[in-house]
Amino acid sequence: MDDQKNASETIGVQIYKLIENLYPICRSITGDGVRKTLSIIEKIIPVTIHEVPTGTKAFDWEVPKEWNIRDAYIKNKAGKRVVDFNELNLHVLNYSMPVNKRLKLNELKKHIYTLPDRPEWIPYRTSYYQENWGFCMSHNQFKALPEEEYEVFIDSSLEPGHLSYGEYFIQGESDEEILISTHICHPSLCNDNLSGISIATYLADILSSKPNKYSYRFLFIPGTIGSIVWLSQNEQLVHRIKHGLVITLLGDESDFSYKKSRRGNAEIDRVVEHYFNSNNIPLNTIDFYPYGYDERQFCSPGFNLPVGCFTRNPHGEFPEYHTSADNLDFVKTEKLEKSLDRLQDIIFILEKNVSYMNTNPKCEPQLGKRGLYDKIGGSNESKSLQLAVLWVLNQSDGQNSLLDIAEKAQLDFRLVYQAALALMDGKLLTEVKSTT
Ligand code: ZN
């Protein structure tokens, strides 16, 4: 049970090892690859695995037939496998129909996908909603194929079955929820999907072991159809989602990117920007646009949920994206770990962002007689902490949250929070309970 957990390893190493474990599996939007992935995650967190039957309606969509694949190859005249699914699952057009025939190179070419601009790499291609078959290979290999007859074989099935997804709910003090969603439908691709899956798993594990104000809902879903299915089956509870993040692309070496929610000024949008700005960490902030990952569904106008998308390189904007170069070398242990740290810091702000009421609002209270000077003096930060105390006292009229104050004062949230804790101790603040 605990073979995924090893206390002597850093969390970054554990995240990377989970990626290594999941890398060889041929995932798709349905099928046994998703189930196998979820069963590995289940060894770390008690994720619930849902199975939604083919044909189930989900708004304007329906759950497709289930796809499974066992073997696929192209053999040359001499009977040698020149392309082999067992070597790398990207070699097969994802959702390929079964095929078993001999054909000339000219005919075969119509079913081959390559990347002429990156002739060493193998592309990742899908054909979910159009019945087709195909192979992906490096452009160099493709150019070198001699004119002869080939045998193509894909042992796949596309039949009524299920769409599988994972859900893990952690009950907090409040029923209000923070949603963390990640896609699980890509085969051997590390940054695009495995980094998100692995970080979400360990983040869930960490959050489950401590008391939280919010409840947390983690979704491990196939892209697009998974979020549409989930939303269609959980419409009655989406009002509980107060903040959300779609996470993926978190293992490469680039700076962080944050795509805002459709609302543009949701608390999550402000928290992410404030955190990076006040800590002088570079952040590429992107306004919402209706392309990308599952934020497209969470932020569709009928839901308009406060869900942003947190990545390093943005969606589609790096050469390795959707190619065989998004492999185990492309993601780095320390980058994965740092991404998890950032997410925990963002969650800390969401958890602690409340409004207070100054209990002594007529002129400034005397801090000395309440022992507060001792509390806020002495540290290197004491001067800015004193300033934070004055800001919190002045702004705590029940209307301003600690984030409002931190933004206005241009002080780091943690400092403002520390000031609020000291003032709570001195009985100069009371928390304003949210009425939502
Ligand atoms: Zn992708």
Short mmCIF file of C-alpha atoms in Angstrom, two decimals, residues 31-409:
data_model
loop_
_atom_site.label_atom_id
_atom_site.label_comp_id
_atom_site.label_asym_id
_atom_site.label_seq_id
_atom_site.Cartn_x
_atom_site.Cartn_y
_atom_site.Cartn_z
CA GLY A 31 -10.24 2.77 -21.50
CA ASP A 32 -8.01 0.67 -19.32
CA GLY A 33 -5.09 3.12 -19.43
CA VAL A 34 -7.15 5.60 -17.42
CA ARG A 35 -8.24 2.86 -14.99
CA LYS A 36 -4.66 1.70 -14.50
CA THR A 37 -3.57 5.30 -13.89
CA LEU A 38 -6.30 5.81 -11.30
CA SER A 39 -5.45 2.54 -9.57
CA ILE A 40 -1.84 3.70 -9.15
CA ILE A 41 -3.03 7.06 -7.75
CA GLU A 42 -5.29 5.10 -5.41
CA LYS A 43 -2.22 3.67 -3.70
CA ILE A 44 -1.42 7.20 -2.49
CA ILE A 45 -4.85 8.79 -1.97
CA PRO A 46 -8.24 7.06 -1.64
CA VAL A 47 -9.59 8.37 -4.93
CA THR A 48 -13.12 7.31 -5.93
CA ILE A 49 -13.22 5.86 -9.43
CA HIS A 50 -16.41 6.67 -11.33
CA GLU A 51 -17.53 4.75 -14.42
CA VAL A 52 -19.98 6.56 -16.71
CA PRO A 53 -21.57 4.38 -19.44
CA THR A 54 -21.12 5.05 -23.15
CA GLY A 55 -24.04 7.02 -24.51
CA THR A 56 -24.69 8.93 -21.26
CA LYS A 57 -25.84 12.43 -22.18
CA ALA A 58 -23.83 15.36 -20.87
CA PHE A 59 -25.30 18.66 -22.04
CA ASP A 60 -24.64 18.78 -25.80
CA TRP A 61 -22.29 15.77 -25.65
CA GLU A 62 -22.45 12.12 -24.91
CA VAL A 63 -19.95 9.65 -23.47
CA PRO A 64 -18.15 8.04 -26.43
CA LYS A 65 -17.43 4.40 -26.99
CA GLU A 66 -14.57 3.02 -24.93
CA TRP A 67 -11.25 2.58 -26.67
CA ASN A 68 -8.66 -0.04 -25.77
CA ILE A 69 -5.49 -1.12 -27.50
CA ARG A 70 -3.29 -4.14 -27.05
CA ASP A 71 -0.76 -4.04 -29.89
CA ALA A 72 0.04 -2.17 -33.10
CA TYR A 73 2.83 -2.15 -35.63
CA ILE A 74 3.93 -1.51 -39.18
CA LYS A 75 6.02 -4.38 -40.57
CA ASN A 76 8.20 -4.12 -43.65
CA LYS A 77 8.48 -6.71 -46.41
CA ALA A 78 11.04 -8.63 -44.41
CA GLY A 79 8.59 -8.92 -41.52
CA LYS A 80 10.45 -6.53 -39.22
CA ARG A 81 8.49 -4.10 -37.06
CA VAL A 82 9.56 -0.65 -38.29
CA VAL A 83 7.03 1.07 -36.03
CA ASP A 84 6.07 -0.62 -32.77
CA PHE A 85 3.40 0.52 -30.30
CA ASN A 86 5.21 -1.45 -27.58
CA GLU A 87 8.25 0.79 -27.92
CA LEU A 88 6.27 4.01 -27.54
CA ASN A 89 2.51 4.36 -27.41
CA LEU A 90 2.63 7.74 -29.20
CA HIS A 91 3.29 5.74 -32.38
CA VAL A 92 -0.43 5.02 -32.70
CA LEU A 93 -3.00 7.66 -33.55
CA ASN A 94 -4.94 7.71 -30.26
CA TYR A 95 -8.44 6.19 -30.75
CA SER A 96 -7.36 4.34 -33.93
CA MET A 97 -9.84 1.81 -35.28
CA PRO A 98 -8.59 -1.77 -35.64
CA VAL A 99 -6.82 -2.52 -38.92
CA ASN A 100 -5.00 -5.48 -40.41
CA LYS A 101 -3.90 -5.18 -44.02
CA ARG A 102 -1.08 -4.91 -46.49
CA LEU A 103 -0.59 -1.75 -48.47
CA LYS A 104 1.87 0.15 -50.61
CA LEU A 105 3.85 3.06 -49.22
CA ASN A 106 1.67 5.53 -51.16
CA GLU A 107 -1.45 4.30 -49.41
CA LEU A 108 0.26 4.00 -46.05
CA LYS A 109 1.46 7.62 -46.24
CA LYS A 110 -2.12 8.86 -45.92
CA HIS A 111 -2.17 7.40 -42.42
CA ILE A 112 1.22 8.63 -41.20
CA TYR A 113 1.75 11.74 -39.06
CA THR A 114 5.15 13.40 -38.66
CA LEU A 115 6.69 16.72 -37.62
CA PRO A 116 8.76 18.01 -40.57
CA ASP A 117 10.02 20.95 -38.45
CA ARG A 118 11.23 18.63 -35.68
CA PRO A 119 12.35 15.65 -37.73
CA GLU A 120 13.63 13.67 -34.71
CA TRP A 121 10.43 13.85 -32.70
CA ILE A 122 7.26 11.80 -32.87
CA PRO A 123 3.99 13.72 -32.71
CA TYR A 124 1.03 12.92 -30.44
CA ARG A 125 -2.19 12.84 -32.45
CA THR A 126 -5.77 11.85 -31.62
CA SER A 127 -8.97 11.13 -33.51
CA TYR A 128 -11.59 10.80 -30.79
CA TYR A 129 -14.70 11.81 -32.60
CA GLN A 130 -13.92 10.68 -36.13
CA GLU A 131 -13.29 7.01 -36.88
CA ASN A 132 -9.83 6.71 -38.38
CA TRP A 133 -6.57 4.85 -37.95
CA GLY A 134 -2.99 6.03 -38.18
CA PHE A 135 0.61 5.94 -37.03
CA CYS A 136 2.96 8.66 -35.82
CA MET A 137 6.69 8.53 -36.45
CA SER A 138 9.73 10.78 -36.76
CA HIS A 139 9.98 12.61 -40.04
CA ASN A 140 13.49 11.22 -40.55
CA GLN A 141 12.23 7.66 -40.28
CA PHE A 142 9.33 8.45 -42.56
CA LYS A 143 11.61 9.86 -45.27
CA ALA A 144 13.77 6.75 -45.15
CA LEU A 145 10.91 4.27 -45.67
CA PRO A 146 11.62 2.35 -48.86
CA GLU A 147 8.98 1.96 -51.58
CA GLU A 148 7.58 -1.51 -50.77
CA GLU A 149 4.56 -3.27 -49.34
CA TYR A 150 3.86 -2.93 -45.62
CA GLU A 151 1.73 -4.81 -43.17
CA VAL A 152 -0.22 -2.61 -40.80
CA PHE A 153 -1.83 -4.03 -37.72
CA ILE A 154 -3.73 -2.31 -34.91
CA ASP A 155 -5.29 -4.56 -32.31
CA SER A 156 -7.70 -2.07 -30.78
CA SER A 157 -11.36 -2.02 -29.90
CA LEU A 158 -13.94 0.73 -29.88
CA GLU A 159 -17.02 -0.57 -28.13
CA PRO A 160 -19.73 0.43 -25.69
CA GLY A 161 -18.10 0.67 -22.27
CA HIS A 162 -17.41 3.48 -19.84
CA LEU A 163 -15.66 6.74 -19.28
CA SER A 164 -13.58 6.51 -16.10
CA TYR A 165 -12.55 9.39 -13.91
CA GLY A 166 -11.25 9.88 -10.41
CA GLU A 167 -12.58 12.15 -7.69
CA TYR A 168 -11.20 12.75 -4.23
CA PHE A 169 -13.07 14.91 -1.73
CA ILE A 170 -11.59 16.17 1.52
CA GLN A 171 -14.16 17.58 3.93
CA GLY A 172 -13.08 20.81 5.57
CA GLU A 173 -14.58 22.91 8.33
CA SER A 174 -16.83 24.51 5.72
CA ASP A 175 -18.79 22.96 2.84
CA GLU A 176 -17.38 25.65 0.56
CA GLU A 177 -14.93 24.04 -1.81
CA ILE A 178 -11.68 24.57 -3.61
CA LEU A 179 -11.59 22.60 -6.86
CA ILE A 180 -8.34 21.23 -8.26
CA SER A 181 -8.74 19.61 -11.67
CA THR A 182 -6.21 17.89 -13.89
CA HIS A 183 -6.51 15.90 -17.13
CA ILE A 184 -5.54 12.24 -17.33
CA CYS A 185 -6.13 11.41 -21.00
CA HIS A 186 -2.67 11.74 -22.56
CA PRO A 187 -0.46 8.69 -23.14
CA SER A 188 3.32 8.93 -22.65
CA LEU A 189 3.57 12.70 -22.16
CA CYS A 190 5.16 13.99 -18.97
CA ASN A 191 4.68 17.72 -18.64
CA ASP A 192 1.31 17.75 -20.35
CA ASN A 193 -0.71 15.60 -18.03
CA LEU A 194 1.63 13.55 -15.84
CA SER A 195 3.06 16.57 -13.99
CA GLY A 196 -0.48 17.71 -13.16
CA ILE A 197 -1.65 14.25 -12.15
CA SER A 198 1.34 13.63 -9.92
CA ILE A 199 1.36 17.06 -8.24
CA ALA A 200 -2.42 16.95 -7.68
CA THR A 201 -2.02 13.53 -6.04
CA TYR A 202 0.63 14.68 -3.59
CA LEU A 203 -1.12 18.00 -2.93
CA ALA A 204 -4.27 16.04 -2.06
CA ASP A 205 -2.23 13.76 0.19
CA ILE A 206 -0.77 16.76 2.05
CA LEU A 207 -4.13 18.53 2.43
CA SER A 208 -5.83 15.38 3.66
CA SER A 209 -3.49 15.19 6.62
CA LYS A 210 -4.28 18.60 8.09
CA PRO A 211 -7.29 20.61 9.19
CA ASN A 212 -8.58 22.91 6.46
CA LYS A 213 -11.14 25.66 6.44
CA TYR A 214 -12.28 24.77 2.93
CA SER A 215 -13.28 21.41 1.58
CA TYR A 216 -11.19 20.23 -1.36
CA ARG A 217 -12.34 18.39 -4.45
CA PHE A 218 -9.73 16.86 -6.72
CA LEU A 219 -10.77 15.74 -10.19
CA PHE A 220 -8.66 13.43 -12.34
CA ILE A 221 -10.59 13.58 -15.59
CA PRO A 222 -10.16 13.07 -19.32
CA GLY A 223 -9.86 16.48 -20.99
CA THR A 224 -13.03 18.21 -22.23
CA ILE A 225 -15.46 15.26 -22.10
CA GLY A 226 -14.50 14.55 -18.48
CA SER A 227 -15.23 18.05 -17.20
CA ILE A 228 -18.43 18.21 -19.27
CA VAL A 229 -19.60 14.91 -17.80
CA TRP A 230 -18.63 15.93 -14.27
CA LEU A 231 -20.40 19.31 -14.56
CA SER A 232 -23.51 17.72 -16.04
CA GLN A 233 -23.73 15.24 -13.16
CA ASN A 234 -22.86 17.68 -10.37
CA GLU A 235 -24.68 20.82 -11.34
CA GLN A 236 -26.39 20.95 -7.94
CA LEU A 237 -23.10 21.33 -6.07
CA VAL A 238 -21.11 23.72 -8.22
CA HIS A 239 -22.35 26.69 -6.16
CA ARG A 240 -20.08 25.41 -3.38
CA ILE A 241 -16.97 25.95 -5.51
CA LYS A 242 -15.48 29.20 -4.25
CA HIS A 243 -12.09 28.89 -5.93
CA GLY A 244 -10.55 26.54 -8.42
CA LEU A 245 -7.46 25.74 -10.42
CA VAL A 246 -6.87 23.59 -13.43
CA ILE A 247 -3.28 22.41 -13.08
CA THR A 248 -0.86 20.85 -15.55
CA LEU A 249 2.46 21.66 -17.32
CA LEU A 250 4.22 22.06 -13.97
CA GLY A 251 7.50 20.21 -14.45
CA ASP A 252 9.45 22.12 -17.10
CA GLU A 253 12.08 24.76 -16.46
CA SER A 254 10.15 27.86 -17.46
CA ASP A 255 8.60 30.51 -15.19
CA PHE A 256 5.03 30.17 -14.00
CA SER A 257 1.97 31.21 -15.98
CA TYR A 258 -1.50 31.91 -14.70
CA LYS A 259 -4.52 32.15 -16.93
CA LYS A 260 -7.23 34.04 -15.12
CA SER A 261 -10.77 32.83 -14.71
CA ARG A 262 -13.41 34.20 -17.08
CA ARG A 263 -14.42 36.58 -14.28
CA GLY A 264 -10.93 38.08 -14.34
CA ASN A 265 -11.15 39.46 -10.79
CA ALA A 266 -12.11 36.37 -8.83
CA GLU A 267 -10.38 35.91 -5.49
CA ILE A 268 -8.22 33.14 -6.96
CA ASP A 269 -7.08 35.51 -9.72
CA ARG A 270 -6.14 38.15 -7.17
CA VAL A 271 -4.46 35.67 -4.82
CA VAL A 272 -2.20 34.23 -7.50
CA GLU A 273 -1.16 37.65 -8.79
CA HIS A 274 -0.63 39.02 -5.30
CA TYR A 275 1.44 36.04 -4.21
CA PHE A 276 3.84 36.23 -7.15
CA ASN A 277 4.08 40.03 -7.16
CA SER A 278 4.64 40.45 -3.45
CA ASN A 279 7.33 37.78 -3.47
CA ASN A 280 8.99 39.15 -6.63
CA ILE A 281 8.59 35.86 -8.46
CA PRO A 282 8.13 36.21 -12.23
CA LEU A 283 4.63 35.33 -13.39
CA ASN A 284 3.20 35.39 -16.87
CA THR A 285 -0.41 36.49 -16.32
CA ILE A 286 -2.80 35.73 -19.14
CA ASP A 287 -6.36 37.00 -19.44
CA PHE A 288 -8.99 34.34 -19.93
CA TYR A 289 -9.45 33.06 -23.47
CA PRO A 290 -11.74 30.20 -24.52
CA TYR A 291 -9.04 27.73 -25.59
CA GLY A 292 -6.81 25.50 -23.49
CA TYR A 293 -7.73 22.96 -20.82
CA ASP A 294 -10.85 22.24 -18.76
CA GLU A 295 -11.16 25.85 -17.58
CA ARG A 296 -13.02 26.18 -20.90
CA GLN A 297 -15.88 24.16 -19.42
CA PHE A 298 -15.70 25.42 -15.82
CA CYS A 299 -15.71 28.98 -17.20
CA SER A 300 -18.42 28.46 -19.83
CA PRO A 301 -21.06 31.20 -19.37
CA GLY A 302 -23.63 28.86 -17.81
CA PHE A 303 -21.20 28.08 -14.97
CA ASN A 304 -18.70 30.95 -14.95
CA LEU A 305 -16.86 29.39 -12.04
CA PRO A 306 -13.89 31.14 -10.41
CA VAL A 307 -11.41 28.67 -11.91
CA GLY A 308 -8.05 29.70 -13.34
CA CYS A 309 -5.32 27.63 -14.96
CA PHE A 310 -1.91 27.32 -13.32
CA THR A 311 1.05 26.10 -15.39
CA ARG A 312 4.66 26.86 -16.14
CA ASN A 313 4.92 27.14 -19.94
CA PRO A 314 1.45 28.09 -21.17
CA HIS A 315 -0.75 25.68 -23.11
CA GLY A 316 0.75 24.78 -26.48
CA GLU A 317 3.52 27.38 -26.34
CA PHE A 318 6.64 25.22 -26.20
CA PRO A 319 8.15 23.10 -28.94
CA GLU A 320 8.01 19.84 -26.97
CA TYR A 321 4.21 20.20 -26.53
CA HIS A 322 2.37 17.10 -27.81
CA THR A 323 5.54 15.39 -28.99
CA SER A 324 7.77 12.57 -27.86
CA ALA A 325 10.15 15.23 -26.48
CA ASP A 326 7.72 15.84 -23.60
CA ASN A 327 9.36 12.88 -21.90
CA LEU A 328 11.01 11.96 -18.61
CA ASP A 329 13.98 14.24 -19.36
CA PHE A 330 11.78 17.25 -19.97
CA VAL A 331 10.38 17.38 -16.42
CA LYS A 332 12.68 18.09 -13.47
CA THR A 333 12.34 16.94 -9.89
CA GLU A 334 13.15 20.34 -8.40
CA LYS A 335 10.71 22.14 -10.70
CA LEU A 336 7.93 19.75 -9.79
CA GLU A 337 8.63 20.28 -6.12
CA LYS A 338 8.71 24.06 -6.51
CA SER A 339 5.37 23.94 -8.32
CA LEU A 340 3.87 22.05 -5.40
CA ASP A 341 5.30 24.64 -2.98
CA ARG A 342 3.73 27.48 -4.96
CA LEU A 343 0.36 25.76 -4.95
CA GLN A 344 0.54 25.27 -1.19
CA ASP A 345 1.39 28.96 -0.73
CA ILE A 346 -1.58 29.97 -2.89
CA ILE A 347 -3.85 27.68 -0.88
CA PHE A 348 -2.49 29.14 2.36
CA ILE A 349 -3.68 32.60 1.28
CA LEU A 350 -7.11 31.28 0.26
CA GLU A 351 -7.43 29.51 3.61
CA LYS A 352 -6.42 32.53 5.68
CA ASN A 353 -8.11 35.30 3.73
CA VAL A 354 -10.90 36.51 6.01
CA SER A 355 -12.20 39.89 7.16
CA TYR A 356 -11.85 41.21 10.67
CA MET A 357 -13.48 43.91 12.74
CA ASN A 358 -11.37 46.28 14.80
CA THR A 359 -12.75 46.10 18.34
CA ASN A 360 -11.22 49.48 19.25
CA PRO A 361 -11.97 51.54 16.15
CA LYS A 362 -12.01 55.02 17.71
CA CYS A 363 -8.45 56.27 17.21
CA GLU A 364 -5.47 53.94 17.34
CA PRO A 365 -5.38 51.59 20.32
CA GLN A 366 -2.41 51.69 22.64
CA LEU A 367 -0.38 48.72 21.58
CA GLY A 368 2.20 48.86 24.39
CA LYS A 369 -0.23 48.20 27.19
CA ARG A 370 -1.45 45.06 25.43
CA GLY A 371 2.06 43.71 25.10
CA LEU A 372 1.88 44.02 21.34
CA TYR A 373 5.10 45.93 20.93
CA ASP A 374 7.00 42.97 22.32
CA LYS A 375 5.23 40.68 19.94
CA ILE A 376 5.85 42.71 16.83
CA GLY A 377 9.26 44.11 17.71
CA GLY A 378 12.52 42.20 17.78
CA SER A 379 12.40 40.50 14.42
CA ASN A 380 14.12 41.72 11.30
CA GLU A 381 10.73 42.24 9.85
CA SER A 382 9.56 44.26 12.85
CA LYS A 383 9.32 47.54 11.02
CA SER A 384 7.17 46.17 8.22
CA LEU A 385 5.21 44.14 10.75
CA GLN A 386 4.46 47.33 12.68
CA LEU A 387 3.28 48.88 9.46
CA ALA A 388 1.16 45.83 8.73
CA VAL A 389 -0.41 46.09 12.21
CA LEU A 390 -1.38 49.70 11.52
CA TRP A 391 -2.85 48.76 8.15
CA VAL A 392 -4.86 45.88 9.59
CA LEU A 393 -6.20 48.05 12.43
CA ASN A 394 -7.12 50.85 10.09
CA GLN A 395 -8.78 48.72 7.42
CA SER A 396 -10.55 46.16 9.58
CA ASP A 397 -14.03 47.58 9.43
CA GLY A 398 -15.56 44.26 8.44
CA GLN A 399 -15.49 45.17 4.76
CA ASN A 400 -11.87 44.52 3.87
CA SER A 401 -10.34 41.07 3.76
CA LEU A 402 -6.68 40.49 4.60
CA LEU A 403 -6.03 40.21 0.85
CA ASP A 404 -7.67 43.62 0.27
CA ILE A 405 -5.38 45.04 2.95
CA ALA A 406 -2.25 43.31 1.62
CA GLU A 407 -2.97 44.62 -1.88
CA LYS A 408 -3.65 48.15 -0.68
CA ALA A 409 -0.61 48.22 1.61
#
